[in-house]
Short mmCIF file of C-alpha atoms and ligand atoms in Angstrom, two decimals:
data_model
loop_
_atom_site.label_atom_id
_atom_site.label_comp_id
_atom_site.label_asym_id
_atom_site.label_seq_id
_atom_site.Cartn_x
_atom_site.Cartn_y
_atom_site.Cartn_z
CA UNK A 1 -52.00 -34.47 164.88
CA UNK A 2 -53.88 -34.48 168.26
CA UNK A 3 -57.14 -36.90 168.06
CA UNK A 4 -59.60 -34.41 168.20
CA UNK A 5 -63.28 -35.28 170.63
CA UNK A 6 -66.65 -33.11 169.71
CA UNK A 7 -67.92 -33.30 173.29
CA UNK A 8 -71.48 -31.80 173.23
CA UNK A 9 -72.54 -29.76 176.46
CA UNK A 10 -75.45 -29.37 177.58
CA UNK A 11 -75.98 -27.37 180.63
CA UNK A 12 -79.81 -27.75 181.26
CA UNK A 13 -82.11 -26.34 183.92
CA UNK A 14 -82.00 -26.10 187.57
CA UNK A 15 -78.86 -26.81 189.23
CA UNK A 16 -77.92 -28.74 185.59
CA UNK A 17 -75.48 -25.88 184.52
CA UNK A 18 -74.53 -25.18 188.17
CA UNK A 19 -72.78 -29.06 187.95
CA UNK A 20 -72.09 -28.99 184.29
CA UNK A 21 -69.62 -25.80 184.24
CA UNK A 22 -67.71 -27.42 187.05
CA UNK A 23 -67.22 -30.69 185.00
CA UNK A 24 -65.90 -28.72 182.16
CA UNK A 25 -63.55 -26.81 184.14
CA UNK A 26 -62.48 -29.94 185.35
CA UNK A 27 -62.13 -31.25 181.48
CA UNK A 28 -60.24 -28.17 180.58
CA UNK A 29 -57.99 -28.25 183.37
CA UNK A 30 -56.70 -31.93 182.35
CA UNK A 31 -56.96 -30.88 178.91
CA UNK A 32 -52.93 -29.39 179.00
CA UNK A 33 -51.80 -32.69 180.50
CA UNK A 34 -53.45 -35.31 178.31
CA UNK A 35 -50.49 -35.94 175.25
CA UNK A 36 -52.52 -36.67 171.66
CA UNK A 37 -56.03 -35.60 172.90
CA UNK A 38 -58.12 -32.42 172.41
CA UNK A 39 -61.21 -31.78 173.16
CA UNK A 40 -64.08 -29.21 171.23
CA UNK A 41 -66.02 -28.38 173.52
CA UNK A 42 -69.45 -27.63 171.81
CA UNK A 43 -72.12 -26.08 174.41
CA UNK A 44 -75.61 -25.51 173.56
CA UNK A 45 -78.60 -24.46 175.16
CA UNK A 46 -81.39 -27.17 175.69
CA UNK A 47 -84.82 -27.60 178.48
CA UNK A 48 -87.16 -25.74 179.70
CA UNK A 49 -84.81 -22.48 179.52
CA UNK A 50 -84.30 -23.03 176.07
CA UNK A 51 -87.94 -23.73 175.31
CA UNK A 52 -89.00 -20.37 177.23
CA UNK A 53 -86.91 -18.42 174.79
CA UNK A 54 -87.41 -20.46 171.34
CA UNK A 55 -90.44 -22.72 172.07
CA UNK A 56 -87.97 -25.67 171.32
CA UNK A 57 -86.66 -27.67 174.44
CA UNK A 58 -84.22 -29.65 172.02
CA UNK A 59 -83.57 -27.42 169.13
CA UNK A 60 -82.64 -29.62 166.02
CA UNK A 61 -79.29 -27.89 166.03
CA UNK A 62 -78.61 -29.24 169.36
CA UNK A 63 -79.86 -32.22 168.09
CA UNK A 64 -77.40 -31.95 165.20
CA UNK A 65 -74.49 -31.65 167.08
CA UNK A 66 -75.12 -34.52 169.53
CA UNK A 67 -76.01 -36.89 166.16
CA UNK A 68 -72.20 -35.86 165.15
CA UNK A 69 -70.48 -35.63 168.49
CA UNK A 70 -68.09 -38.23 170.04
CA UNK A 71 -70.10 -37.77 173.42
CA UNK A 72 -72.55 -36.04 175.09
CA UNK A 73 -72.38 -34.46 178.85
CA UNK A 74 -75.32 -33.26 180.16
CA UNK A 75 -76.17 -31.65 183.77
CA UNK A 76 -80.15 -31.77 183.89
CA UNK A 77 -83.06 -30.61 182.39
CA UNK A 78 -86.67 -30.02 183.35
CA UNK A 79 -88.58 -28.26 185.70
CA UNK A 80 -92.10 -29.33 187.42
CA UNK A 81 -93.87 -26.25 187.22
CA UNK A 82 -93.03 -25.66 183.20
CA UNK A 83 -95.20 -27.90 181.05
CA UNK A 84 -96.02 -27.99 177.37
CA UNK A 85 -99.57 -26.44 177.10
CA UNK A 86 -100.62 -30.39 177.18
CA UNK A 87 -99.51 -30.94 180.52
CA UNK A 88 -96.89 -33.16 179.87
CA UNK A 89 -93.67 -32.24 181.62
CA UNK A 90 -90.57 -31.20 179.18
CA UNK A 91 -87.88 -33.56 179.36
CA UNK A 92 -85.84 -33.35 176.22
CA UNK A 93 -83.70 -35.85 178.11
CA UNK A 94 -86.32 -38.51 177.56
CA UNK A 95 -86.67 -37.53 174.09
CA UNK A 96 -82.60 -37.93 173.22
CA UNK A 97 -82.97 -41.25 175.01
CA UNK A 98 -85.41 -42.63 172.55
CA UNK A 99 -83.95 -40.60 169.47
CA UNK A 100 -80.37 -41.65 169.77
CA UNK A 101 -81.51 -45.20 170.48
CA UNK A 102 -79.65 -44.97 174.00
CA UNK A 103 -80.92 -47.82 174.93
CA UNK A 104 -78.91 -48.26 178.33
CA UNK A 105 -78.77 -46.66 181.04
CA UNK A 106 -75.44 -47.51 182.94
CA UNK A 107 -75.70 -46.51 187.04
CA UNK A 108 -72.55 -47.32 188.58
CA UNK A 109 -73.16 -46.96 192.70
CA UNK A 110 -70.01 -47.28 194.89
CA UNK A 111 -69.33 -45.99 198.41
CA UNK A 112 -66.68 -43.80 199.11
CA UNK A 113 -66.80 -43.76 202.59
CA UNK A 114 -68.68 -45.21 205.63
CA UNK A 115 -70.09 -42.11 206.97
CA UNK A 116 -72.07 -41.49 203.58
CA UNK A 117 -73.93 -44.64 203.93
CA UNK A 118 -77.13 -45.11 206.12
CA UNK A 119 -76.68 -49.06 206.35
CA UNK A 120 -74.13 -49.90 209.00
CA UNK A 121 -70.62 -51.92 208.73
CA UNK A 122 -69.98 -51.11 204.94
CA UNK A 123 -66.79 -49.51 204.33
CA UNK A 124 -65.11 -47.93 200.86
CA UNK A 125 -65.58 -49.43 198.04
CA UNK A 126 -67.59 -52.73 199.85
CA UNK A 127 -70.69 -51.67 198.00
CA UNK A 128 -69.79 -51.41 194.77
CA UNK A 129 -72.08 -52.53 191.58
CA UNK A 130 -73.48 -51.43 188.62
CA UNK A 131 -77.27 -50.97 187.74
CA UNK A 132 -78.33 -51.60 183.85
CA UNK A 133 -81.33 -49.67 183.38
CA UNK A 134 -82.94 -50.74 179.66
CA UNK A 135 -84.02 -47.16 178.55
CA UNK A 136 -86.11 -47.02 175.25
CA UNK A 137 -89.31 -49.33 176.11
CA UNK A 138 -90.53 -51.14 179.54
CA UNK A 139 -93.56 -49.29 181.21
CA UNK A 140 -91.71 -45.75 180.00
CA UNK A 141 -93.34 -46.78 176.29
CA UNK A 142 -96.51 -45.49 177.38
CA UNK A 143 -95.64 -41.94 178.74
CA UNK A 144 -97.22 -39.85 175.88
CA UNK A 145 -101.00 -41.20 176.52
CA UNK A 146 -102.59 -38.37 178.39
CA UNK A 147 -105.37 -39.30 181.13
CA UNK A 148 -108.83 -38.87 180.31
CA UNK A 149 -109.81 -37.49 184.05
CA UNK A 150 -113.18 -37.82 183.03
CA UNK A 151 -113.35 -41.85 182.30
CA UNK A 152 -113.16 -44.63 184.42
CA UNK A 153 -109.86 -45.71 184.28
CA UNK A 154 -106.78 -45.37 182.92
CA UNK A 155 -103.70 -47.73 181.69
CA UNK A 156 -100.29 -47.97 180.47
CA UNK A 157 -98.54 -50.51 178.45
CA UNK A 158 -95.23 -52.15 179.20
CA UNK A 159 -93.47 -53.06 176.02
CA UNK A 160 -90.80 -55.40 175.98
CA UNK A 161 -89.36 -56.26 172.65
CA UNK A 162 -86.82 -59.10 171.83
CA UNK A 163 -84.12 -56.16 170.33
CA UNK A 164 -84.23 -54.32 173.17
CA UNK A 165 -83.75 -57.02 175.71
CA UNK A 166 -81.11 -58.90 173.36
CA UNK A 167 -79.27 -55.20 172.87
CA UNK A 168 -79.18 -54.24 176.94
CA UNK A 169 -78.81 -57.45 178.13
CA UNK A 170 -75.42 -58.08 176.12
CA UNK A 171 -74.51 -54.59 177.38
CA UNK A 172 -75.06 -55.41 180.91
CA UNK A 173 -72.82 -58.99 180.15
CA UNK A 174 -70.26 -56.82 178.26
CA UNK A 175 -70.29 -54.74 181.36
CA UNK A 176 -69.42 -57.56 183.88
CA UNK A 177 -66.67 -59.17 181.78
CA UNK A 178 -65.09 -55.96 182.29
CA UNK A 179 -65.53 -54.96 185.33
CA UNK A 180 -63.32 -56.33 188.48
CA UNK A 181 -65.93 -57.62 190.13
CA UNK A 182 -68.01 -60.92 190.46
CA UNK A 183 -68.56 -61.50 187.09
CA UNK A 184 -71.89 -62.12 187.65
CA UNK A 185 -75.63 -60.33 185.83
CA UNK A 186 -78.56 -60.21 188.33
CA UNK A 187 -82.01 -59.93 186.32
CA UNK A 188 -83.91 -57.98 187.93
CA UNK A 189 -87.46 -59.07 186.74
CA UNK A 190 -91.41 -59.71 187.70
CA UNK A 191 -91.85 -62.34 185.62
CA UNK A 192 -93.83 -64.29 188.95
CA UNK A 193 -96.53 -61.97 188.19
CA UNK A 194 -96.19 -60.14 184.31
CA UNK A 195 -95.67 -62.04 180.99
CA UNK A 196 -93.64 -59.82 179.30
CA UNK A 197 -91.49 -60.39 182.51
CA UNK A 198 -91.35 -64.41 181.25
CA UNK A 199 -90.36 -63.12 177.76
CA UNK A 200 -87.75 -60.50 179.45
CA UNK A 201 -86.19 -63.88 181.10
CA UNK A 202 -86.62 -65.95 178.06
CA UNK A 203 -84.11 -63.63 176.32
CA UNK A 204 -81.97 -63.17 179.16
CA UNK A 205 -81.53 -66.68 179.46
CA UNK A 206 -80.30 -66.68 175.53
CA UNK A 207 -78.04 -64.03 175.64
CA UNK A 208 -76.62 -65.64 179.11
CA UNK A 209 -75.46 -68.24 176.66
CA UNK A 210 -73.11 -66.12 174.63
CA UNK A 211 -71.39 -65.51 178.05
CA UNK A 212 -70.44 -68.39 179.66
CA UNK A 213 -67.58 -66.88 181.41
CA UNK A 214 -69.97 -64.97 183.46
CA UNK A 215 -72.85 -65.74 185.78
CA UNK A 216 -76.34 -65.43 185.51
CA UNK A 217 -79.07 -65.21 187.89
CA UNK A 218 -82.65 -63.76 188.55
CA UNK A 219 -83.79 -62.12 191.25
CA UNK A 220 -87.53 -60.46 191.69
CA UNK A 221 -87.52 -56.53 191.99
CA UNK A 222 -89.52 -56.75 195.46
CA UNK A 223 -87.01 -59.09 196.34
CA UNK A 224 -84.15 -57.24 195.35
CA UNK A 225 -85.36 -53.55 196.93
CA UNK A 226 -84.73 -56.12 199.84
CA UNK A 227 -81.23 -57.60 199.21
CA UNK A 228 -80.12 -54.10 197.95
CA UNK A 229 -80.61 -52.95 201.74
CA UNK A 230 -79.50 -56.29 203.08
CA UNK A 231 -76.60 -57.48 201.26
CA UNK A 232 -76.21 -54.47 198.56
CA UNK A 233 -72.17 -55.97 198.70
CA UNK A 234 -73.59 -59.03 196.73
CA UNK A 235 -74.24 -57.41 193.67
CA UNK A 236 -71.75 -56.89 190.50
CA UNK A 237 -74.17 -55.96 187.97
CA UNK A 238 -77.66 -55.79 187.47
CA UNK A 239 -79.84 -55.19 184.27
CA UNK A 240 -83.63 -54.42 184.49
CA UNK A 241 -86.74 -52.90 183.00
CA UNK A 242 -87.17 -49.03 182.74
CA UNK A 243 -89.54 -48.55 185.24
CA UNK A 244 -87.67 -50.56 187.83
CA UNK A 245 -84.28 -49.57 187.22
CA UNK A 246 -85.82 -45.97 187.31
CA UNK A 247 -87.30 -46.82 190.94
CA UNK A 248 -84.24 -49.12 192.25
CA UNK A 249 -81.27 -46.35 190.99
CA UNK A 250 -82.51 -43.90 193.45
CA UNK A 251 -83.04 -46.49 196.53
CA UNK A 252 -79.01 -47.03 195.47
CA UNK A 253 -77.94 -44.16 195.07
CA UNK A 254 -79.11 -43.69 198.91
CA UNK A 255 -76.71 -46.49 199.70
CA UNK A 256 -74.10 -44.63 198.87
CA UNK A 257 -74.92 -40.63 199.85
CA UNK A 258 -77.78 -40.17 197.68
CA UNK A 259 -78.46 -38.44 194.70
CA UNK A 260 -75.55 -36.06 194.10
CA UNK A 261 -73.56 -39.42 194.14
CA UNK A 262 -74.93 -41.19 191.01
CA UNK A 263 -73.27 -41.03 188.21
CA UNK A 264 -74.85 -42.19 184.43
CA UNK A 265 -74.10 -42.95 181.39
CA UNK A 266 -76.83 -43.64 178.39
CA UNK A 267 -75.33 -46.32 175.90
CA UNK A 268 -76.31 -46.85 172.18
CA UNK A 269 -74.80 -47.95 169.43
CA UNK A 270 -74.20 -44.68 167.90
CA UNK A 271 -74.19 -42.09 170.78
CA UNK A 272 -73.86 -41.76 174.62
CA UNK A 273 -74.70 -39.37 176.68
CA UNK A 274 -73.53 -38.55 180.53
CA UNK A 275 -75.08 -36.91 183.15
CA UNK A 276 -76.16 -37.59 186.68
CA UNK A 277 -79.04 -39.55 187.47
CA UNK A 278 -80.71 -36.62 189.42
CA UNK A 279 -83.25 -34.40 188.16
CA UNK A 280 -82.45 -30.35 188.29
CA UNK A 281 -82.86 -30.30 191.89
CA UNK A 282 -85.23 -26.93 191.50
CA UNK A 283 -85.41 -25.99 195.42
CA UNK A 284 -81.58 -25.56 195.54
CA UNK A 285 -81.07 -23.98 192.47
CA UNK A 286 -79.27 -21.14 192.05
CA UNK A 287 -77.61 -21.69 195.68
CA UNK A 288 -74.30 -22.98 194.73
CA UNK A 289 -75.00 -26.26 196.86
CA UNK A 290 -75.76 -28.41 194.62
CA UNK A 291 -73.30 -31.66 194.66
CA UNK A 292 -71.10 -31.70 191.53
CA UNK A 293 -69.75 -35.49 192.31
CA UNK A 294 -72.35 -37.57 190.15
CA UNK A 295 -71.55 -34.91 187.04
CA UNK A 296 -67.89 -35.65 187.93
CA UNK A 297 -68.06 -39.48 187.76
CA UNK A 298 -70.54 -38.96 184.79
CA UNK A 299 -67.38 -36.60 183.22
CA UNK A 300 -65.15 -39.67 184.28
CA UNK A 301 -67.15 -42.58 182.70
CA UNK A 302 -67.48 -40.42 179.54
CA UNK A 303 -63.35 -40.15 179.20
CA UNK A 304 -63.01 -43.53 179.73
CA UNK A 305 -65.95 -44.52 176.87
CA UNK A 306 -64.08 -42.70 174.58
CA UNK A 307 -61.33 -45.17 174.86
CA UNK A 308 -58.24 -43.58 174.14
CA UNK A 309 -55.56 -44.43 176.01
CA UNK A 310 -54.82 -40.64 177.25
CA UNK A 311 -58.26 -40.35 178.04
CA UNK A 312 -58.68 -43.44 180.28
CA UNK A 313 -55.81 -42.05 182.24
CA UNK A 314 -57.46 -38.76 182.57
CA UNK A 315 -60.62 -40.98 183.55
CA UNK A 316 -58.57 -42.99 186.67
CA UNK A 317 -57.43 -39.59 187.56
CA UNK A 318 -60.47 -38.23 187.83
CA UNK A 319 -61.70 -41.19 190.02
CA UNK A 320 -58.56 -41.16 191.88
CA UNK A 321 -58.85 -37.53 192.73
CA UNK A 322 -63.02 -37.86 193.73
CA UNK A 323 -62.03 -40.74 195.91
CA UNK A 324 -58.96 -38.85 197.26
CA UNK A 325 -61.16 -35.97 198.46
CA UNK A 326 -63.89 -37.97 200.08
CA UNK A 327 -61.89 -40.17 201.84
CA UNK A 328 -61.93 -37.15 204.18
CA UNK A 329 -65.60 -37.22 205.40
CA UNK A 330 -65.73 -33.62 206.37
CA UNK A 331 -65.47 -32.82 202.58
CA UNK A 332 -68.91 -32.67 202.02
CA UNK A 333 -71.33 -30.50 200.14
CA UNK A 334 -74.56 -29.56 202.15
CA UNK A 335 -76.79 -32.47 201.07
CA UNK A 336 -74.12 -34.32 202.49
CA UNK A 337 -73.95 -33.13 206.02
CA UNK A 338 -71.46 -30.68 205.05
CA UNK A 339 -70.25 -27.12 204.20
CA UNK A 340 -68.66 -26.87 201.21
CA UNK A 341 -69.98 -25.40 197.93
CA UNK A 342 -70.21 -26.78 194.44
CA UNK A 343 -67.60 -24.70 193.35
CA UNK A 344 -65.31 -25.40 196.54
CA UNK A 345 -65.42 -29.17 196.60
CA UNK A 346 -64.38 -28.80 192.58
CA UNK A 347 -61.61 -26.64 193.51
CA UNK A 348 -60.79 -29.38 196.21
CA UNK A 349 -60.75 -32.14 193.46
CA UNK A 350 -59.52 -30.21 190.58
CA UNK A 351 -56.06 -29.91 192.76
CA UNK A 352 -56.00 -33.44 193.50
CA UNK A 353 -56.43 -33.99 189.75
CA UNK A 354 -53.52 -32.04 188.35
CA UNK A 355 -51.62 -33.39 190.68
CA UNK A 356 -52.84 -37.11 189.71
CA UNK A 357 -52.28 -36.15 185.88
CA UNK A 358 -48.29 -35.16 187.08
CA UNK A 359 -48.00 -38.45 188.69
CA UNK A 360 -48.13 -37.35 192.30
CA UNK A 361 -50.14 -39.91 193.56
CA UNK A 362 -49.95 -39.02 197.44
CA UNK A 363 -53.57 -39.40 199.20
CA UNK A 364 -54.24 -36.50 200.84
P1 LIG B 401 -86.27 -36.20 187.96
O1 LIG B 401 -87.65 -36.75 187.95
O2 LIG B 401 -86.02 -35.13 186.94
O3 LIG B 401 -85.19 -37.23 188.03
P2 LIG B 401 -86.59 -35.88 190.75
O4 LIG B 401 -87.96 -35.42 191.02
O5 LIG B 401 -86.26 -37.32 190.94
O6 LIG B 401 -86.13 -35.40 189.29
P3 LIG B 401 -84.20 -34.60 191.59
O7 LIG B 401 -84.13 -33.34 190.83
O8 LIG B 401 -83.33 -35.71 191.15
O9 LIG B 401 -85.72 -35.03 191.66
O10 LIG B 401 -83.89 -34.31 193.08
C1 LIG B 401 -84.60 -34.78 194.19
C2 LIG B 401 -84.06 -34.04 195.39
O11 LIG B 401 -82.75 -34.52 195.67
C3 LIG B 401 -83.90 -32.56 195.07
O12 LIG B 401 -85.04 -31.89 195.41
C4 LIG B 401 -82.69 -32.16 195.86
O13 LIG B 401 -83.04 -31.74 197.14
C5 LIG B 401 -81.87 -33.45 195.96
N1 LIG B 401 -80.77 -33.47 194.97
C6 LIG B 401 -80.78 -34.01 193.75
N2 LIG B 401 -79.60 -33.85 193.15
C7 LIG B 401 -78.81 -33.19 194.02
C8 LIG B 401 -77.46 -32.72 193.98
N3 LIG B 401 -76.66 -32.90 192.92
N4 LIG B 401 -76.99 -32.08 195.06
C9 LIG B 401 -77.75 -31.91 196.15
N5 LIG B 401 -79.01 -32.32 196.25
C10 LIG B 401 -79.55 -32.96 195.19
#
């Protein structure tokens, strides 16, 4: 009997589906090769789409499914100019974060090539770390207060609690001990300035302890917007606060070609979810240029999270074949500097795949 993974799709709005469909034609094109794996592929509708046409941006059944699924891959959902009648934008993405408890976000940034990267003498591969982004508190725990436009001020409260820290710190740890790199955790904190920074530190510091294997160290998150420009090939892994992992994962994801290029996954204990860590990219929707390669390398962290042996393989060949096609710098979607569509540069790395999954491992 084949080991059977409920993947959950969810297309999204914007250029979310545009990405998404690619990914699983990439999925189901491996799918004949992989020996002892199948995959159900369970799609349903979710965002601002979904919310025109049933008032529900997450519909519980969607809910449902990703509650009982093995993984979730998601494009992106949202749109600006679509609000619920309170103003507050619709981001059922947000919402499975905090309902599934997926407490980290996991931002892998690595170059592929030196053209893609604005800083100069970095070549493949020399930047190359990981960003843990804690996703269920920080100064996120305050985005349902509404503004009073009328008073005199207005706040918001950054939460840090000792669970959350313990939980995405040891994630972030567990993520370095793994990794072939440095073996060292970078917090990236405030605590010059904010006391729940201190506290943030306080339980870093502990759970550094269960880890001796791997360094620790704290850097400030003015200070690292800094290094990240400066010496971004220093870094192995970083973990951080919502709101600055939120603000530093786009400032490296333009290390590295910019937003089409960052992959995510959202860890808990009992779910994950991939997607890309961009938005739905409304002014090129509908275009076909939207960059597929962060919901690729999204589709390749989620093979290799569900751990099966066949399915880590199908993961490095999926890597393989991304890196194989943009080591040629003229393979480039528009955003990119170059010409090819969403559906072309698939087709470019969906050949490069099967022949990976054969064992042809040529680079083009
Ligand atoms: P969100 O707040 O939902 O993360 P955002 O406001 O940060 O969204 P994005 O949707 O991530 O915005 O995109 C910002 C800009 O980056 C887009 O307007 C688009 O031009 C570009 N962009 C994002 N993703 C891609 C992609 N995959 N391919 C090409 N361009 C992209």
């Amino acid at each position: 009997m084949p080991q059977s993974f409920h993947l959950v799709i969810l297309g999204g709005d914007g250029i979310g589906p545009e990405v998404c469909d690619q990914s699983v034609r990439l999925l189901e094109i491996m799918q004949p090769h992989l020996d002892g794996v199948e995959f159900q592929l369970d799609r349903h509708s979710v965002g601002v789409g979904e919310y025109q046409r049933s008032g529900e941006a997450l519909p519980q059944s969607a809910y449902d499914a990703c509650l009982a699924s093995d993984a979730v891959l998601l494009g992106a959902m949202g749109l600006p100019n679509v609000r619920y009648p309170n103003g507050k934008e619709i981001a059922p993405q947000l919402d499975l974060r905090e309902r599934l408890q997926l407490y980290g976000g996991v931002r892998p940034i690595r170059l592929y090539h030196e053209a893609d990267t604005p800083l100069k003498g970095h070549g493949p591969g020399e930047i190359d770390f990981v960003l843990v982004r804690e996703s269920t508190e920080g100064l996120f725990y305050g985005r349902d207060a509404i503004a009073d436009l009328e008073a005199d001020e207005a706040t918001n409260l950054l939460r840090i609690t000792r669970s959350a820290s313990e939980r995405v710190c040891r994630l972030a740890f567990e993520t370095a001990r793994r990794r072939d790199g440095k073996k060292t955790v970078t917090l990236i904190d405030k605590a010059n300035v904010l006391s729940s920074m201190v506290y943030f530190r306080h339980v870093f510091d502990e759970v550094a302890k269960e880890f001796l294997d791997i360094k620790a160290e704290h850097v400030y998150v003015d200070a690292a917007a800094l290094f990240l420009v400066r010496r971004p090939q220093d870094f192995d892994v970083m973990v951080t606060e919502n709101m600055f992992g939120d603000i530093l994962s786009d400032l490296a994801a333009g290390l590295v070609g910019g937003m089409g290029m960052a992959p995510s996954g959202d860890i808990g204990d009992d779910a994950a979810v991939f997607q890309p860590s961009h938005g739905s990219a409304p002014d090129i929707a509908g275009q076909s240029i939207a960059n597929p390669i962060a919901m690729h390398l999204s589709t390749a962290m989620m093979l290799e999270w569900l751990d099966h042996p066949e399915t880590r393989r199908a993961a490095d060949a999926l890597n393989a074949a991304i890196a194989d096609v943009l080591s040629d710098p003229t393979q480039r979607t528009a955003d990119m500097g170059g010409n090819l569509s969403t559906v072309e540069i698939t087709d470019k790395i969906a050949e490069r795949l099967s022949k990976r999954l054969q064992g042809e491992t040529t680079a083009v």
